[in-house]
PDB file of N, CA and C in Angstrom:
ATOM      1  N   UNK A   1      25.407  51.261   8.328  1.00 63.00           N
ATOM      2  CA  UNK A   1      24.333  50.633   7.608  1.00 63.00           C
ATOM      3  C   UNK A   1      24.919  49.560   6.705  1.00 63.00           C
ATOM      4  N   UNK A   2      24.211  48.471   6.625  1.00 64.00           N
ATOM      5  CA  UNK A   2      24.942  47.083   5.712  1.00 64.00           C
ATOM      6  C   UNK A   2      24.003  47.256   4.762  1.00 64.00           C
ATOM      7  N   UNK A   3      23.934  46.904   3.378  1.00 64.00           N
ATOM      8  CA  UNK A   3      23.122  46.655   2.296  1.00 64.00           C
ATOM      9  C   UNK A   3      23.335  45.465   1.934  1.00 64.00           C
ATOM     10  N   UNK A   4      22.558  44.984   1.569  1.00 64.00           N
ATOM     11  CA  UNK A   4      22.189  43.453   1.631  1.00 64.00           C
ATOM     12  C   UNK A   4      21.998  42.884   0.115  1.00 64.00           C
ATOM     13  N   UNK A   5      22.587  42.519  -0.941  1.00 60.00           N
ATOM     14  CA  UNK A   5      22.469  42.604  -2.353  1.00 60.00           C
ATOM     15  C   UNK A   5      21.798  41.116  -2.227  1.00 60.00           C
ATOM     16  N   UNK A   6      20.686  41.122  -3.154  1.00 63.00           N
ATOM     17  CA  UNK A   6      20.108  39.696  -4.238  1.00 63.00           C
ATOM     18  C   UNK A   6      20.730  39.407  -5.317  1.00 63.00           C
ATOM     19  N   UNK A   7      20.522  38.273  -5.717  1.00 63.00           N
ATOM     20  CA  UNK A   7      21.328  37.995  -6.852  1.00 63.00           C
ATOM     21  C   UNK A   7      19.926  37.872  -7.777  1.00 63.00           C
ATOM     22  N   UNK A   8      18.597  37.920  -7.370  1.00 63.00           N
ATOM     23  CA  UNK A   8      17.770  38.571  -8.414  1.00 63.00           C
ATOM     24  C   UNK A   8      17.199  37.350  -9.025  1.00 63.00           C
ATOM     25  N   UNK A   9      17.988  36.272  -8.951  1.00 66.00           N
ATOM     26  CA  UNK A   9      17.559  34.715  -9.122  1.00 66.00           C
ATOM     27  C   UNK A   9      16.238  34.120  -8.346  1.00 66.00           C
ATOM     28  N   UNK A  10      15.066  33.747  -8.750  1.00 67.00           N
ATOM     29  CA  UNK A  10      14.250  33.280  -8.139  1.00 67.00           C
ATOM     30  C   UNK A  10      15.093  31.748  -7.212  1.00 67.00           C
ATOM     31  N   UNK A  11      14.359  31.669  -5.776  1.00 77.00           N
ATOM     32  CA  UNK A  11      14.656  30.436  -5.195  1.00 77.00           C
ATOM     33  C   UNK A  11      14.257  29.086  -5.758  1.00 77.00           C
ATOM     34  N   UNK A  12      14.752  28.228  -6.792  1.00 89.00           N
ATOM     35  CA  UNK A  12      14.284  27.612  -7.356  1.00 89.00           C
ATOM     36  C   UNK A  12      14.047  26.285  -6.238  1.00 89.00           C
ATOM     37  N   UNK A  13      15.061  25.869  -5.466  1.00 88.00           N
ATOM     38  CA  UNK A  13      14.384  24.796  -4.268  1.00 88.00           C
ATOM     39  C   UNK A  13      13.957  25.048  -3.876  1.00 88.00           C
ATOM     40  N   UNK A  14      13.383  26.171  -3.180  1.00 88.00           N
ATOM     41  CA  UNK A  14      11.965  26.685  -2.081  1.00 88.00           C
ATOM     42  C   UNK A  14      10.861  26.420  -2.941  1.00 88.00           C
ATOM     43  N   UNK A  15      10.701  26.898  -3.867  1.00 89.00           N
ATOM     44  CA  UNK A  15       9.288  26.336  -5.176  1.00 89.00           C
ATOM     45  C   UNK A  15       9.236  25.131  -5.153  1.00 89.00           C
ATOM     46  N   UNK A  16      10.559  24.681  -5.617  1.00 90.00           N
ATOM     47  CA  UNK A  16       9.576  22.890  -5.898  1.00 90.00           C
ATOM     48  C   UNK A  16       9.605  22.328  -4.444  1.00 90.00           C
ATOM     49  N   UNK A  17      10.031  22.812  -3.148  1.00 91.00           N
ATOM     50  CA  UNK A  17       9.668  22.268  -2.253  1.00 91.00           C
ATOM     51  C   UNK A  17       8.145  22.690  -1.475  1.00 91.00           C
ATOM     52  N   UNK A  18       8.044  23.884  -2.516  1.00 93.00           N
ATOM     53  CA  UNK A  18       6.596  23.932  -1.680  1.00 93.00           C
ATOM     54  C   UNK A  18       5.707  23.439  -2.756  1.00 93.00           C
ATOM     55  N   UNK A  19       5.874  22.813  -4.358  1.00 93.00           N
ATOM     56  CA  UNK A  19       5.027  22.097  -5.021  1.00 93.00           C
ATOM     57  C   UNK A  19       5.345  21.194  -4.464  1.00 93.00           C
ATOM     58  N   UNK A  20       6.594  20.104  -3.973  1.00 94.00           N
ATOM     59  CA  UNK A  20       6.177  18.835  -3.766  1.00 94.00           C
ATOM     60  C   UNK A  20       5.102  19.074  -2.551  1.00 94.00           C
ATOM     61  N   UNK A  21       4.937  20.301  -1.342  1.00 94.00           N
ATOM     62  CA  UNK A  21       4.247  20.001  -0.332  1.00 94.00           C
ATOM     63  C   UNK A  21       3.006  20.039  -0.805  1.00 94.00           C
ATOM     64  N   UNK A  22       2.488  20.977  -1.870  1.00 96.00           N
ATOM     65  CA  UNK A  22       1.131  21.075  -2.330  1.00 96.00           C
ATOM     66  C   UNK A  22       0.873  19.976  -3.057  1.00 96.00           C
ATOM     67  N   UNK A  23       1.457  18.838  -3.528  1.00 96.00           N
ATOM     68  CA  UNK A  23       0.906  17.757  -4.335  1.00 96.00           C
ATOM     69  C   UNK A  23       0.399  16.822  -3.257  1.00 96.00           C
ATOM     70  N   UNK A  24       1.746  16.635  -1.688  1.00 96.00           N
ATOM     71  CA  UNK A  24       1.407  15.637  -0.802  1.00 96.00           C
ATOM     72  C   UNK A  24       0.339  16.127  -0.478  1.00 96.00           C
ATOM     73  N   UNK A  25       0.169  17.030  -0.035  1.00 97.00           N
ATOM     74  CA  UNK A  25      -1.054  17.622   0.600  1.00 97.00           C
ATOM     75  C   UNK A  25      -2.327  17.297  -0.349  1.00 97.00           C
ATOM     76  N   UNK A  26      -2.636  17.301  -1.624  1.00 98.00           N
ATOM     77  CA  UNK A  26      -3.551  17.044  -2.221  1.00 98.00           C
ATOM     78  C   UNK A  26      -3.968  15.624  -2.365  1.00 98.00           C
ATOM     79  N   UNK A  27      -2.633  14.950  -2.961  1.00 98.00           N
ATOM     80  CA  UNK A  27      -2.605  13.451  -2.396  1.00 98.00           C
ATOM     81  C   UNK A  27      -3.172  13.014  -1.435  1.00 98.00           C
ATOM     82  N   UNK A  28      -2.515  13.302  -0.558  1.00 97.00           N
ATOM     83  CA  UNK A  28      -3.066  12.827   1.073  1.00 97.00           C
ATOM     84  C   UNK A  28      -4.400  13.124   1.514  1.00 97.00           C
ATOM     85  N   UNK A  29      -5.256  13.967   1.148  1.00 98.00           N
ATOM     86  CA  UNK A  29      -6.605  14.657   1.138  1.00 98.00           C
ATOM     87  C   UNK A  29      -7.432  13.397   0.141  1.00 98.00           C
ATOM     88  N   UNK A  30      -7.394  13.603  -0.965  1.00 98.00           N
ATOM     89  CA  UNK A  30      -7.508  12.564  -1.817  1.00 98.00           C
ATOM     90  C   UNK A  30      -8.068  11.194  -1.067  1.00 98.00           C
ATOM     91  N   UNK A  31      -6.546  10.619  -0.678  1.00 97.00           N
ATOM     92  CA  UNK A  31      -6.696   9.223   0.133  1.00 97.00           C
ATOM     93  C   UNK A  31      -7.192   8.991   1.256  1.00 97.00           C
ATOM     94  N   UNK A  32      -7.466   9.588   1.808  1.00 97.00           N
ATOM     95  CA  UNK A  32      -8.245   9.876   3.222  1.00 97.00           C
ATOM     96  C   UNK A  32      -9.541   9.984   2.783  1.00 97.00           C
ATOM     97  N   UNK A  33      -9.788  10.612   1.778  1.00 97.00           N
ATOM     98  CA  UNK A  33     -11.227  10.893   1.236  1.00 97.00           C
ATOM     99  C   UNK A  33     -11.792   9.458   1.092  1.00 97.00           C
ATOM    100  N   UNK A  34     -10.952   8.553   0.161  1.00 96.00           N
ATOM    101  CA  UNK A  34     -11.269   7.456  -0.247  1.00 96.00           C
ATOM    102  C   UNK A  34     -11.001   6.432   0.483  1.00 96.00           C
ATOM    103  N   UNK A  35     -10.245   5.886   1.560  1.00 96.00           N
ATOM    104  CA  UNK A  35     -10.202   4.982   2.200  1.00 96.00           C
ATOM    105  C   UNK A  35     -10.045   4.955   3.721  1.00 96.00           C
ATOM    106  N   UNK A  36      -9.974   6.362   4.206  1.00 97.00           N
ATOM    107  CA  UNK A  36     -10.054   6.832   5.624  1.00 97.00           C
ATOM    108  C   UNK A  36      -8.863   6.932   6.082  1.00 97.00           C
ATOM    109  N   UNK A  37      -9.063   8.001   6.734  1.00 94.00           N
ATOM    110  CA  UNK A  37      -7.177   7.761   8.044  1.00 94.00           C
ATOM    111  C   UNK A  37      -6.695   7.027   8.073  1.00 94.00           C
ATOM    112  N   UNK A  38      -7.600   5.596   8.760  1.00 95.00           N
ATOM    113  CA  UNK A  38      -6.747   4.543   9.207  1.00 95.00           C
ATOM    114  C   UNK A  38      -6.430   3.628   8.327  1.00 95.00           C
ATOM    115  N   UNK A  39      -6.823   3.736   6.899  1.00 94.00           N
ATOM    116  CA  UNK A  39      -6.837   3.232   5.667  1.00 94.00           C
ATOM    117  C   UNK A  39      -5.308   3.844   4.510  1.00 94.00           C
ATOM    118  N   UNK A  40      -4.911   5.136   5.284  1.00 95.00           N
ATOM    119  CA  UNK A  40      -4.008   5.514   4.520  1.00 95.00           C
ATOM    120  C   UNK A  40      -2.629   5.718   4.801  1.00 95.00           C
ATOM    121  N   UNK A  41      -1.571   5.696   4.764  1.00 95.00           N
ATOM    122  CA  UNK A  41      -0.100   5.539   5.214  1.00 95.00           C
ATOM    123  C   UNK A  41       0.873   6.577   4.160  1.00 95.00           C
ATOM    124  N   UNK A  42       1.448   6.860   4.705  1.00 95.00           N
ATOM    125  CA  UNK A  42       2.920   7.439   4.439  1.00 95.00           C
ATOM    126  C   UNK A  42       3.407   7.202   2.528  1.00 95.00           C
ATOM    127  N   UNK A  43       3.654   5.878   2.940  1.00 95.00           N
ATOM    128  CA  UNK A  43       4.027   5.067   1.563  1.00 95.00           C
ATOM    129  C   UNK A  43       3.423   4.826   0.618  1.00 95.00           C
ATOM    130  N   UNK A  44       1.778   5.145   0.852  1.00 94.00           N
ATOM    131  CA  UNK A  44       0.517   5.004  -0.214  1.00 94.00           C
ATOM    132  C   UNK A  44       1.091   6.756  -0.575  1.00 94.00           C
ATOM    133  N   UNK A  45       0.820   7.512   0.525  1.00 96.00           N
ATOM    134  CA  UNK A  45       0.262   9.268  -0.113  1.00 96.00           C
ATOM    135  C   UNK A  45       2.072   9.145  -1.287  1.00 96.00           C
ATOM    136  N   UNK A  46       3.133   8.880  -0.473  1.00 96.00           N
ATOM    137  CA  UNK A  46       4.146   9.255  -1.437  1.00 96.00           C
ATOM    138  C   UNK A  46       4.354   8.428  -2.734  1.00 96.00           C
ATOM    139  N   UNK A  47       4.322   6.970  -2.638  1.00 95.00           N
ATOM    140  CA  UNK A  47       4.291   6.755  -4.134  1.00 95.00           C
ATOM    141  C   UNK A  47       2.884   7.506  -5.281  1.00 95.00           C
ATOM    142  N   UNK A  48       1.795   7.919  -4.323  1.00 96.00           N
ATOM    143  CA  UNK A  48       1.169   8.441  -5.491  1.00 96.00           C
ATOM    144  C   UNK A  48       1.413   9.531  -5.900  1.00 96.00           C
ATOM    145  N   UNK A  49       2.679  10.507  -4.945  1.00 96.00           N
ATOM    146  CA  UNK A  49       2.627  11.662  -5.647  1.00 96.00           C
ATOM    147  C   UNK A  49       3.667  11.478  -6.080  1.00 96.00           C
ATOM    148  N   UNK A  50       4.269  10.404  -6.553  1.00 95.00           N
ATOM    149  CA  UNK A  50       5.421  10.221  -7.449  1.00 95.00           C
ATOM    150  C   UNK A  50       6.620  10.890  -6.833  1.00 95.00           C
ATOM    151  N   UNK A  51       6.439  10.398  -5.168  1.00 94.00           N
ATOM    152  CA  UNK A  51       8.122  11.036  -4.420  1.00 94.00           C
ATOM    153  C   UNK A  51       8.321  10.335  -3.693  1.00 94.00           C
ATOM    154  N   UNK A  52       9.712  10.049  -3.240  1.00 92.00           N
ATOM    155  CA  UNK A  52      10.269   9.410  -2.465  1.00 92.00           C
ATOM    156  C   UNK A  52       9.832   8.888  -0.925  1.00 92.00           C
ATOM    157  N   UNK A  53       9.697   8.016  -0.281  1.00 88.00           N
ATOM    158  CA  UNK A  53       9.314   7.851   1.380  1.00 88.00           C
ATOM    159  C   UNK A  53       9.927   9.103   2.028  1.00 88.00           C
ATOM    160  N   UNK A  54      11.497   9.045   1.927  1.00 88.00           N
ATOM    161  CA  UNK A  54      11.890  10.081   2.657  1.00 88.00           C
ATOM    162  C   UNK A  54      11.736  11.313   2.503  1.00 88.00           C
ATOM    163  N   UNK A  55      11.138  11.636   1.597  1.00 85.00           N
ATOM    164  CA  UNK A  55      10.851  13.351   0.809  1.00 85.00           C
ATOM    165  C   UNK A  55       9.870  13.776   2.113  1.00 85.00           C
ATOM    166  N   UNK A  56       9.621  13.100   2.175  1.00 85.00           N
ATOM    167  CA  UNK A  56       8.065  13.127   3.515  1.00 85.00           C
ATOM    168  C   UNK A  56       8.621  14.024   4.149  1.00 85.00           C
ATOM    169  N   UNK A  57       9.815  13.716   4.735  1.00 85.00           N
ATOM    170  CA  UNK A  57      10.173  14.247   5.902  1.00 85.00           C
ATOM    171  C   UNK A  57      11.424  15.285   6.074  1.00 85.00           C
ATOM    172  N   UNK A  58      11.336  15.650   4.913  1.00 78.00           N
ATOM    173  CA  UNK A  58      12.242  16.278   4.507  1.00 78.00           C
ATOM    174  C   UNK A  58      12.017  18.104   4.248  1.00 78.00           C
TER     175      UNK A  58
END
């Protein structure tokens, strides 16, 4: 049998990577609301949620 120890530390990059996903996601809902699909891009949803182009995809 192996026992498997935690260090008891919350995952602090898994959190803010799933707040940055819940902000794009709200963002992006948002802008679609207001100017349509074909009205909204990549580079609009991320500068408004105050993150990087490449965070997108990350």
């Amino acid at each position: 049998m192996m026992v498997i120890m935690q260090s008891g530390r919350p995952n602090t990059k898994a959190a803010a990577k799933e707040a940055s996903h819940e902000r794009i996601v709200a963002v992006a809902a948002r802008a679609i609301r207001q100017t349509g699909y074909d009205g909204t891009g990549v580079a609009d949803i991320m500068k408004e949620a105050g993150l990087t182009h490449g965070g997108f995809y990350a």
